[in-house]
């Protein structure tokens, strides 16, 4: 099966995306228009991205010093061409209204279409951040901010970033030290929004500097000092600001003035080498505006409410990271599958032992190689189904209305930590298995799988580590609104269990999922039975691993049931593949949750209480 046939099945058969066209927002679309979008993106990814994936890895971004002492980033010509083709395809604004230049596509179709680019070359594009930046402004920005900044980002004229982390703070946003002070007595009257001057440093900023577009729009977290000039401690003092690289006027035109944002240097990471990753200095005086040091920024939303605004982009980015991890795993799976089909090595073992005179067999005929390929298929195709399911929930939340929209919101709250973290762990494992299938060749640059592993290793860090996501899941998401989201997810799982119990090929799996669901529920209660957060959250990551495996077992059971509905006698190899993946997951993967849940239920403090000096 190809990526396209897998996407077609998940969108058309499993998620019934065509049913969305009955809603007013999508009435201009049908299955054929959705297919045309996939066709276009598949072609651009094949022609503009895939052939240059290795080039972008080898020719990393580099800097040259300009006459004024500033640093300019140089990227391969292929990266410029790829991003131009992407912007011209309209995918930056694919889900937006027609009057914004959008196509009013369902987000699920947009996510599926973008999968081709992530599979072809994950580090060559900035579309995820630019679209997320603009989408945030469409929700929280003023009309002028939407018109000037978001609209130009959707067109591809400008690109966007998110600037959260700082060298001394990392993921601890409470410790953000970037300051924002009002810029003059008339700071509130600027048509682009209340105008401030920012000073501080931001670290790990993807696509923070380049010349692909004519301007870069930074969304920056900073704190406004109180009357005594002190920063409010914690996250409640954080505000959000639009800080353009180049100053613009209310008509969206460049003024010719450079904002006081300077590139301090590039971070050279293990993977994603085609993406510039930067340390940015805001307000150090290298590019004074109106003779003053301080980067000019425009307040988004209310003072002190910036983190709530930024979470709109962060949650969207978390699903995007999950999709990137999924597609890197998928790329490795396809590469190792092709290799296994063509690499002769070893001979069949018969009752009389090996016959050295017999012809070599292809390695795909060995059971252990099949195990590794099947694990990759189960991890990656299962993760793809999960990401598209979450994307469909976004469509439900935005367009279903009433109780259905509210249910989609709750389900997204619970599933987002899984959608980010599960693929970034298990599709990375898929990449490791892809290297193993290649044997010694897998460690060389003659084959692409070592690059896929390096690229994917970053996704365990992107948008929050497993520890952060685990604490979000167990410490907040399963408890919020009296556990309604968890109850709703359990109800949907029970519906799949009931449906599958009547299908002979799936009945045992349905029973196993029922037990797993009960075990997760019990562990959740036991973790919080003492009401002490340090005890409950000491094993948040094992909890998330067990929760994630249970969710993926449910996804595979539901996908297999759909496949058998269409092909009950399993005459198609694709059906055999999906049912076989479900069987693999239930036999080889789901049993792992017992060990993870054991430490959660007992509130084991081995890790939390281990003395520092004993390391």
XYZ file of C-alpha atoms in Angstrom:
615
model
C 0.000 0.000 0.000
C 1.130 3.545 -0.715
C 0.659 6.592 1.459
C -2.068 7.764 -0.888
C -4.091 4.546 -0.667
C -3.759 4.599 3.125
C -4.931 8.203 3.294
C -7.828 7.490 0.931
C -9.036 4.632 3.128
C -8.732 6.597 6.373
C -10.398 9.724 5.016
C -13.088 8.185 2.834
C -13.922 4.848 4.411
C -13.033 5.202 8.074
C -13.672 8.906 8.819
C -16.298 9.454 6.071
C -14.878 12.900 5.358
C -17.331 13.369 2.490
C -20.117 13.682 5.075
C -18.634 17.054 6.051
C -19.712 18.446 2.666
C -23.288 18.476 3.944
C -22.324 21.338 6.255
C -22.645 24.885 5.016
C -18.940 25.685 5.247
C -17.950 22.789 2.996
C -20.832 22.622 0.517
C -18.600 23.628 -2.426
C -16.512 20.495 -1.878
C -16.919 16.812 -2.597
C -14.770 13.726 -2.638
C -13.333 14.743 -6.005
C -12.171 18.189 -4.818
C -10.594 16.613 -1.747
C -8.818 14.142 -4.023
C -7.579 16.960 -6.249
C -5.971 18.670 -3.253
C -4.219 15.429 -2.327
C -3.088 15.007 -5.945
C -1.565 18.490 -6.014
C 0.257 18.127 -2.717
C 1.514 14.656 -3.582
C 2.958 16.028 -6.833
C 4.637 19.067 -5.240
C 6.107 16.908 -2.473
C 7.413 14.430 -5.031
C 8.931 17.086 -7.312
C 10.056 19.895 -4.987
C 10.719 18.261 -1.630
C 11.706 14.596 -1.814
C 14.613 14.964 -4.299
C 16.273 17.552 -2.029
C 15.786 15.964 1.381
C 19.426 14.864 1.585
C 20.649 18.186 0.187
C 18.847 20.112 2.938
C 20.428 17.795 5.512
C 23.978 18.184 4.176
C 23.894 21.881 3.216
C 22.814 23.156 6.612
C 21.799 26.792 7.099
C 24.854 29.002 7.474
C 25.419 32.646 8.236
C 27.342 35.366 6.452
C 28.229 38.697 8.037
C 26.764 41.764 6.382
C 28.571 45.143 6.165
C 26.536 46.444 9.121
C 27.742 43.540 11.265
C 24.452 41.662 11.195
C 24.154 37.985 10.301
C 22.317 36.767 7.217
C 21.192 33.158 6.804
C 21.920 31.268 3.586
C 19.716 28.329 2.596
C 19.874 26.082 -0.492
C 17.996 27.314 -3.567
C 15.879 24.159 -3.414
C 14.423 25.244 -0.065
C 13.338 28.578 -1.535
C 11.762 26.832 -4.523
C 9.963 24.251 -2.381
C 8.426 26.826 -0.069
C 7.417 29.022 -2.989
C 5.615 26.062 -4.589
C 3.912 25.284 -1.283
C 2.720 28.867 -0.828
C 1.475 29.050 -4.430
C -0.547 25.870 -3.891
C -2.693 27.744 -1.381
C -2.013 25.281 1.426
C -0.980 27.975 3.915
C -4.587 29.153 3.992
C -6.269 25.924 2.954
C -8.745 25.829 5.845
C -9.446 29.579 5.837
C -12.414 31.501 4.469
C -12.616 32.295 0.788
C -12.264 36.031 1.476
C -8.871 35.319 3.056
C -7.740 33.493 -0.035
C -8.519 30.143 1.536
C -10.226 27.038 0.198
C -12.466 26.372 3.209
C -11.105 22.848 3.355
C -11.803 20.630 6.333
C -8.793 20.506 8.628
C -8.738 16.723 8.271
C -8.151 17.065 4.518
C -5.553 19.778 5.077
C -3.704 17.550 7.565
C -3.773 14.600 5.176
C -2.473 16.739 2.316
C 0.373 18.097 4.450
C 1.395 14.535 5.294
C 2.992 14.262 1.846
C 5.393 17.119 2.614
C 6.371 15.756 6.024
C 7.085 12.376 4.445
C 9.112 13.899 1.593
C 11.289 16.310 3.618
C 10.153 17.375 7.056
C 12.763 20.092 7.582
C 12.372 22.056 4.348
C 9.130 23.848 5.225
C 7.923 26.519 7.657
C 4.249 26.087 6.842
C 3.264 24.602 10.213
C 4.504 27.602 12.201
C 3.298 30.208 9.723
C -0.213 28.774 9.552
C -0.344 28.302 13.321
C 0.841 31.876 13.876
C -1.800 33.269 11.533
C -4.541 31.039 12.956
C -3.793 32.351 16.450
C -4.155 35.924 15.235
C -7.445 35.071 13.565
C -8.803 34.074 16.978
C -7.108 36.523 19.342
C -5.951 39.432 17.171
C -7.715 42.689 16.353
C -9.270 43.217 12.949
C -6.223 45.244 11.929
C -3.834 42.537 13.139
C -5.743 39.932 11.161
C -5.708 42.087 8.029
C -2.066 43.178 8.194
C -0.296 40.197 9.710
C -2.427 37.042 9.378
C -3.533 37.715 5.829
C 0.025 38.263 4.609
C 1.145 35.086 6.297
C -1.642 33.072 4.705
C -0.587 34.392 1.284
C 3.012 33.272 1.806
C 4.282 36.836 1.502
C 5.410 36.719 5.142
C 6.230 33.795 7.440
C 5.701 33.310 11.171
C 7.373 31.946 14.283
C 6.546 31.296 17.918
C 9.047 32.626 20.490
C 8.583 31.034 23.896
C 11.789 29.482 25.254
C 14.658 31.477 26.676
C 18.207 30.334 27.451
C 17.656 30.391 31.213
C 14.049 29.135 31.148
C 13.660 26.363 28.569
C 10.223 24.808 28.996
C 9.655 26.623 32.309
C 7.655 29.547 30.980
C 7.169 30.883 34.512
C 10.781 32.027 34.283
C 10.375 34.075 31.102
C 12.431 37.248 31.590
C 11.824 39.142 28.325
C 10.412 42.540 29.282
C 7.869 44.676 27.439
C 7.345 48.337 28.376
C 4.898 50.830 26.831
C 6.425 52.708 23.903
C 5.592 56.342 24.623
C 2.604 58.100 26.093
C 0.476 57.282 23.050
C 1.359 53.566 23.061
C -2.289 52.506 23.201
C -3.293 54.456 20.092
C -1.226 52.608 17.500
C -3.593 51.146 14.865
C -1.626 47.855 14.863
C -2.267 47.394 18.578
C -0.915 48.725 21.877
C 2.780 49.341 21.122
C 5.548 48.151 23.435
C 9.332 47.883 23.421
C 10.703 44.419 24.105
C 14.111 43.427 25.462
C 15.238 39.833 25.996
C 16.585 36.691 24.393
C 14.731 33.790 22.797
C 16.274 30.376 22.154
C 15.437 27.431 19.868
C 13.344 29.570 17.509
C 12.648 27.541 14.372
C 12.738 29.569 11.146
C 13.647 32.628 13.206
C 15.818 34.080 10.440
C 15.933 33.520 6.668
C 15.251 35.334 3.424
C 12.624 33.045 1.932
C 9.900 35.641 2.548
C 10.072 39.420 2.666
C 9.227 39.543 6.389
C 9.073 37.309 9.470
C 6.363 37.802 12.067
C 7.435 36.693 15.539
C 4.851 35.930 18.213
C 6.754 36.625 21.422
C 5.957 35.893 25.069
C 7.117 38.649 27.420
C 6.201 40.196 30.767
C 5.037 43.753 31.373
C 6.685 45.107 34.567
C 4.463 46.317 37.402
C 4.452 49.861 38.795
C 7.693 49.127 40.668
C 9.409 47.883 37.528
C 9.345 44.263 38.679
C 8.188 41.294 36.624
C 5.185 39.402 37.909
C 6.297 35.896 38.915
C 4.722 32.835 37.318
C 2.809 32.485 34.083
C -0.022 34.872 34.990
C 2.149 37.857 34.100
C 2.936 36.711 30.575
C 1.641 38.719 27.625
C 1.829 38.041 23.882
C 3.229 40.406 21.260
C 3.546 40.609 17.485
C 7.133 41.558 16.700
C 7.841 41.870 12.955
C 11.413 41.534 11.710
C 10.791 44.538 9.471
C 8.474 47.374 10.430
C 5.179 47.662 8.565
C 2.425 50.245 8.291
C -1.351 49.728 8.687
C -1.611 49.029 4.956
C 0.658 46.008 5.325
C 3.534 47.700 3.507
C 7.160 47.520 4.564
C 8.387 50.906 5.827
C 12.057 50.243 5.076
C 12.926 50.233 8.792
C 14.444 47.132 10.392
C 13.017 46.233 13.810
C 15.418 45.697 16.695
C 15.519 41.912 16.351
C 18.966 40.435 15.756
C 20.171 36.950 14.991
C 22.752 35.973 17.619
C 23.539 32.588 16.085
C 22.289 29.271 14.761
C 21.760 26.070 16.702
C 23.063 23.035 14.811
C 20.828 20.148 15.754
C 20.962 16.404 15.287
C 18.155 16.526 12.720
C 15.797 18.923 10.944
C 18.998 20.427 9.569
C 17.169 22.100 6.712
C 15.345 24.385 9.162
C 17.101 27.393 10.629
C 17.049 27.152 14.415
C 18.025 30.402 16.044
C 18.970 32.408 19.091
C 17.333 35.818 18.718
C 18.149 38.979 20.662
C 15.255 41.404 21.042
C 15.970 45.027 21.802
C 19.746 44.977 22.190
C 20.079 48.159 20.109
C 21.647 46.669 16.989
C 18.763 48.031 14.891
C 17.317 50.979 16.840
C 13.837 52.104 15.786
C 13.332 55.880 15.915
C 16.727 56.138 17.560
C 15.793 53.876 20.474
C 16.867 50.390 21.481
C 14.014 47.954 21.990
C 12.117 45.747 19.561
C 8.712 47.186 18.709
C 5.899 44.778 19.499
C 2.103 44.982 19.364
C 0.040 43.464 22.166
C -2.229 40.547 21.236
C -5.261 40.158 23.470
C -5.175 41.330 27.060
C -2.096 42.016 29.217
C -1.185 38.998 31.323
C -3.280 36.644 29.150
C -0.602 35.811 26.607
C -0.083 32.191 27.523
C -3.769 31.414 27.013
C -3.495 32.938 23.530
C -0.275 31.092 22.770
C -1.803 27.758 23.753
C -4.002 28.087 20.669
C -0.856 27.834 18.561
C 0.894 25.376 20.864
C -1.940 22.834 20.804
C -2.174 23.082 17.028
C 1.595 22.661 16.826
C 1.425 19.575 19.060
C -0.822 17.797 16.580
C 1.513 18.993 13.826
C 4.539 17.549 15.635
C 2.686 14.255 16.021
C 2.010 14.210 12.286
C 5.654 15.038 11.508
C 6.817 12.194 13.746
C 4.315 9.871 12.117
C 5.428 10.660 8.594
C 9.130 10.335 9.407
C 8.333 6.900 10.791
C 6.333 6.163 7.654
C 9.191 7.261 5.389
C 11.534 4.884 7.205
C 8.998 2.080 6.983
C 8.629 2.484 3.224
C 12.410 2.585 2.776
C 13.027 -0.532 4.878
C 10.140 -2.397 3.247
C 11.636 -1.715 -0.171
C 15.063 -2.795 1.041
C 13.725 -6.000 2.616
C 11.969 -6.958 -0.605
C 15.149 -6.618 -2.617
C 17.964 -7.648 -0.289
C 18.948 -11.353 -0.579
C 20.556 -12.788 2.544
C 20.415 -16.128 4.331
C 18.599 -19.300 3.418
C 15.450 -21.022 4.618
C 15.821 -23.364 7.592
C 14.291 -26.750 6.864
C 14.027 -29.888 8.936
C 17.446 -30.899 7.651
C 18.973 -27.520 8.517
C 20.268 -24.927 6.053
C 21.193 -25.968 2.549
C 24.224 -23.824 1.684
C 23.779 -24.683 -2.000
C 20.227 -23.333 -2.081
C 19.690 -19.828 -3.484
C 19.578 -16.959 -1.005
C 16.201 -15.790 0.221
C 15.118 -12.176 0.434
C 15.243 -10.919 3.995
C 11.514 -10.118 4.007
C 10.946 -13.860 4.112
C 12.592 -14.119 7.552
C 10.144 -14.053 10.473
C 12.152 -11.559 12.522
C 12.359 -9.114 9.640
C 8.603 -9.435 9.222
C 8.293 -8.674 12.939
C 10.230 -5.447 12.515
C 8.295 -4.434 9.421
C 4.972 -5.245 11.044
C 5.882 -3.206 14.119
C 6.725 -0.236 11.890
C 3.466 -0.598 9.986
C 1.450 -0.851 13.199
C 3.140 2.166 14.770
C 3.053 4.453 11.744
C -0.311 3.647 10.187
C -1.891 3.576 13.628
C -0.381 6.965 14.449
C -1.582 8.364 11.120
C -5.108 7.220 11.908
C -4.873 8.870 15.341
C -3.675 12.190 13.909
C -6.427 12.250 11.278
C -9.007 11.327 13.919
C -7.862 14.337 15.951
C -7.977 16.505 12.826
C -11.549 15.348 12.240
C -12.354 16.339 15.836
C -11.109 19.838 14.987
C -13.623 19.906 12.125
C -16.357 18.713 14.471
C -15.475 21.328 17.059
C -15.563 24.137 14.487
C -18.572 23.158 12.397
C -20.800 20.553 14.065
C -22.476 22.861 16.536
C -24.261 21.990 19.771
C -23.399 18.922 21.808
C -21.298 17.336 19.041
C -18.962 20.336 18.972
C -18.602 20.272 22.741
C -17.815 16.558 22.708
C -15.149 17.139 20.080
C -13.547 19.839 22.231
C -13.395 17.554 25.260
C -11.998 14.650 23.273
C -9.314 16.900 21.794
C -8.305 18.069 25.255
C -7.692 14.489 26.352
C -6.149 13.204 23.133
C -3.765 16.076 22.303
C -0.971 14.925 24.682
C -1.226 11.457 23.123
C -1.339 12.838 19.578
C 1.931 14.665 20.245
C 3.851 12.165 22.360
C 2.833 8.683 21.185
C 4.064 9.099 17.583
C 7.210 10.900 18.723
C 8.141 7.853 20.817
C 6.885 4.905 18.790
C 7.446 6.228 15.281
C 10.996 6.964 16.412
C 11.154 3.300 17.395
C 9.899 2.534 13.881
C 12.859 4.490 12.495
C 15.210 2.498 14.720
C 13.726 -0.722 13.364
C 14.116 0.593 9.810
C 17.850 0.993 10.450
C 17.958 -2.523 11.867
C 16.271 -3.968 8.773
C 19.007 -2.375 6.667
C 21.685 -3.980 8.807
C 25.093 -2.289 8.629
C 23.966 -0.233 5.639
C 21.362 1.438 7.835
C 24.052 3.375 9.681
C 25.522 4.843 6.507
C 24.455 7.878 4.530
C 24.104 5.716 1.453
C 20.551 5.018 2.668
C 18.059 7.553 4.043
C 16.971 5.772 7.222
C 19.698 7.210 9.459
C 18.536 10.724 8.544
C 14.906 9.843 9.265
C 15.940 8.677 12.749
C 17.937 11.852 13.393
C 15.098 14.048 12.193
C 12.546 12.192 14.281
C 14.584 12.236 17.484
C 13.814 15.955 17.781
C 10.068 15.377 17.995
C 10.334 13.978 21.518
C 11.433 17.502 22.520
C 9.363 19.639 20.136
C 6.326 21.257 21.809
C 6.893 19.696 25.207
C 8.699 16.594 26.443
C 7.036 13.341 27.490
C 7.272 14.534 31.085
C 5.380 17.729 30.294
C 2.758 15.926 28.225
C 2.362 13.181 30.842
C 1.756 15.691 33.623
C -0.685 17.560 31.399
C -2.596 14.332 30.749
C -2.684 12.875 34.264
C -2.521 16.136 36.178
C -5.066 18.111 34.198
C -6.743 16.576 31.156
C -8.248 13.416 32.702
C -9.464 15.428 35.713
C -10.832 18.534 33.988
C -14.564 19.182 34.135
C -15.000 16.282 36.558
C -13.460 13.806 34.155
C -15.962 14.399 31.347
C -13.357 14.088 28.593
C -12.067 10.760 29.902
C -15.636 9.469 30.285
C -16.494 10.502 26.756
C -13.402 8.770 25.360
C -14.262 5.627 27.312
C -17.802 5.746 25.890
C -16.445 5.859 22.335
C -14.112 2.982 23.062
C -16.991 0.975 24.482
C -18.955 1.573 21.277
C -16.082 0.099 19.243
C -15.802 -2.824 21.682
C -19.513 -3.560 21.327
C -19.366 -3.351 17.545
C -16.258 -5.544 17.275
C -17.458 -8.191 19.712
C -19.761 -9.497 17.001
C -16.939 -9.876 14.442
C -15.210 -13.259 14.923
C -11.784 -12.021 13.796
C -11.907 -9.163 16.310
C -13.899 -10.512 19.266
C -10.838 -11.435 21.348
C -9.294 -8.035 20.687
C -12.492 -6.337 21.803
C -12.385 -8.211 25.092
C -8.713 -7.289 25.581
C -9.459 -3.615 24.949
C -12.246 -3.726 27.510
C -9.811 -5.041 30.128
C -7.206 -2.432 29.207
C -9.753 0.359 29.485
C -10.757 -0.833 32.945
C -7.103 -1.064 33.993
C -6.428 2.517 32.882
C -9.522 3.728 34.746
C -8.446 1.929 37.916
C -4.904 3.267 37.658
C -6.232 6.815 37.228
C -8.245 6.492 40.423
C -5.392 4.879 42.354
C -2.889 7.493 41.249
C -5.044 10.220 42.776
C -6.386 8.212 45.724
C -4.241 10.091 48.247
C -4.819 13.477 46.629
C -1.085 14.214 46.769
C 0.116 15.546 43.386
C 3.752 14.521 43.910
C 2.629 10.927 44.386
C 0.105 10.930 41.566
C 2.436 12.533 39.026
C 5.641 10.679 39.918
C 4.841 8.185 37.159
C 2.987 10.431 34.733
C 5.024 9.205 31.760
C 4.326 5.467 32.338
C 0.674 6.465 32.720
C 0.763 8.301 29.403
C 2.490 5.354 27.712
C -0.211 2.962 28.918
C -2.967 5.428 28.060
C -1.476 5.960 24.595
C -1.168 2.245 23.878
C -4.790 1.768 24.936
C -5.880 4.575 22.605
C -3.904 3.077 19.710
C -5.388 -0.363 20.385
C -8.819 1.239 20.125
C -7.838 3.018 16.903
C -6.594 -0.223 15.360
C -9.689 -2.132 16.442
C -11.937 0.516 14.905
C -9.896 0.649 11.679
C -9.933 -3.151 11.388
C -13.698 -3.258 11.940
C -14.178 -0.708 9.159
C -11.931 -2.707 6.830
C -13.921 -5.883 7.511
C -17.201 -4.069 6.955
C -15.994 -3.299 3.431
C -14.316 -6.653 2.824
C -15.670 -9.272 5.277
C -13.925 -12.197 3.566
C -10.547 -10.389 3.555
C -10.090 -10.895 -0.165
C -8.047 -7.691 -0.432
C -4.434 -7.592 0.743
C -5.089 -4.153 2.220
C -7.755 -5.648 4.503
C -5.423 -8.457 5.504
C -2.803 -5.825 6.293
C -5.098 -3.803 8.553
C -6.543 -6.813 10.368
C -3.034 -8.247 10.716
C -1.761 -4.972 12.187
C -4.581 -4.985 14.715
C -3.686 -8.557 15.676
C -0.010 -7.597 16.031
C -0.843 -4.616 18.207
C -3.084 -6.608 20.526
C -0.660 -9.536 20.784
C 2.677 -7.705 20.974
C 1.977 -4.161 22.193
C -1.124 -3.875 24.358
C 0.197 -6.356 26.970
C 2.968 -3.843 27.772
C 0.556 -1.609 29.654
C 0.552 -3.883 32.708
C 4.101 -2.913 33.706
C 3.448 0.779 33.109
C 0.220 0.846 35.093
C 1.724 -1.158 37.958
C 3.943 1.722 39.114
C 1.115 4.204 38.554
C -1.369 2.283 40.692
C 1.102 1.755 43.531
C 2.260 5.383 43.335
C 5.803 4.031 43.234
C 8.279 6.706 44.335
C 11.491 4.938 43.312
C 12.366 7.704 40.860
C 10.994 10.643 42.786
C 12.726 9.738 46.053
C 16.076 8.636 44.642
C 18.803 10.670 46.399
C 20.833 12.949 44.177
C 24.125 11.813 45.644
C 23.399 8.172 44.790
C 23.545 8.769 41.039
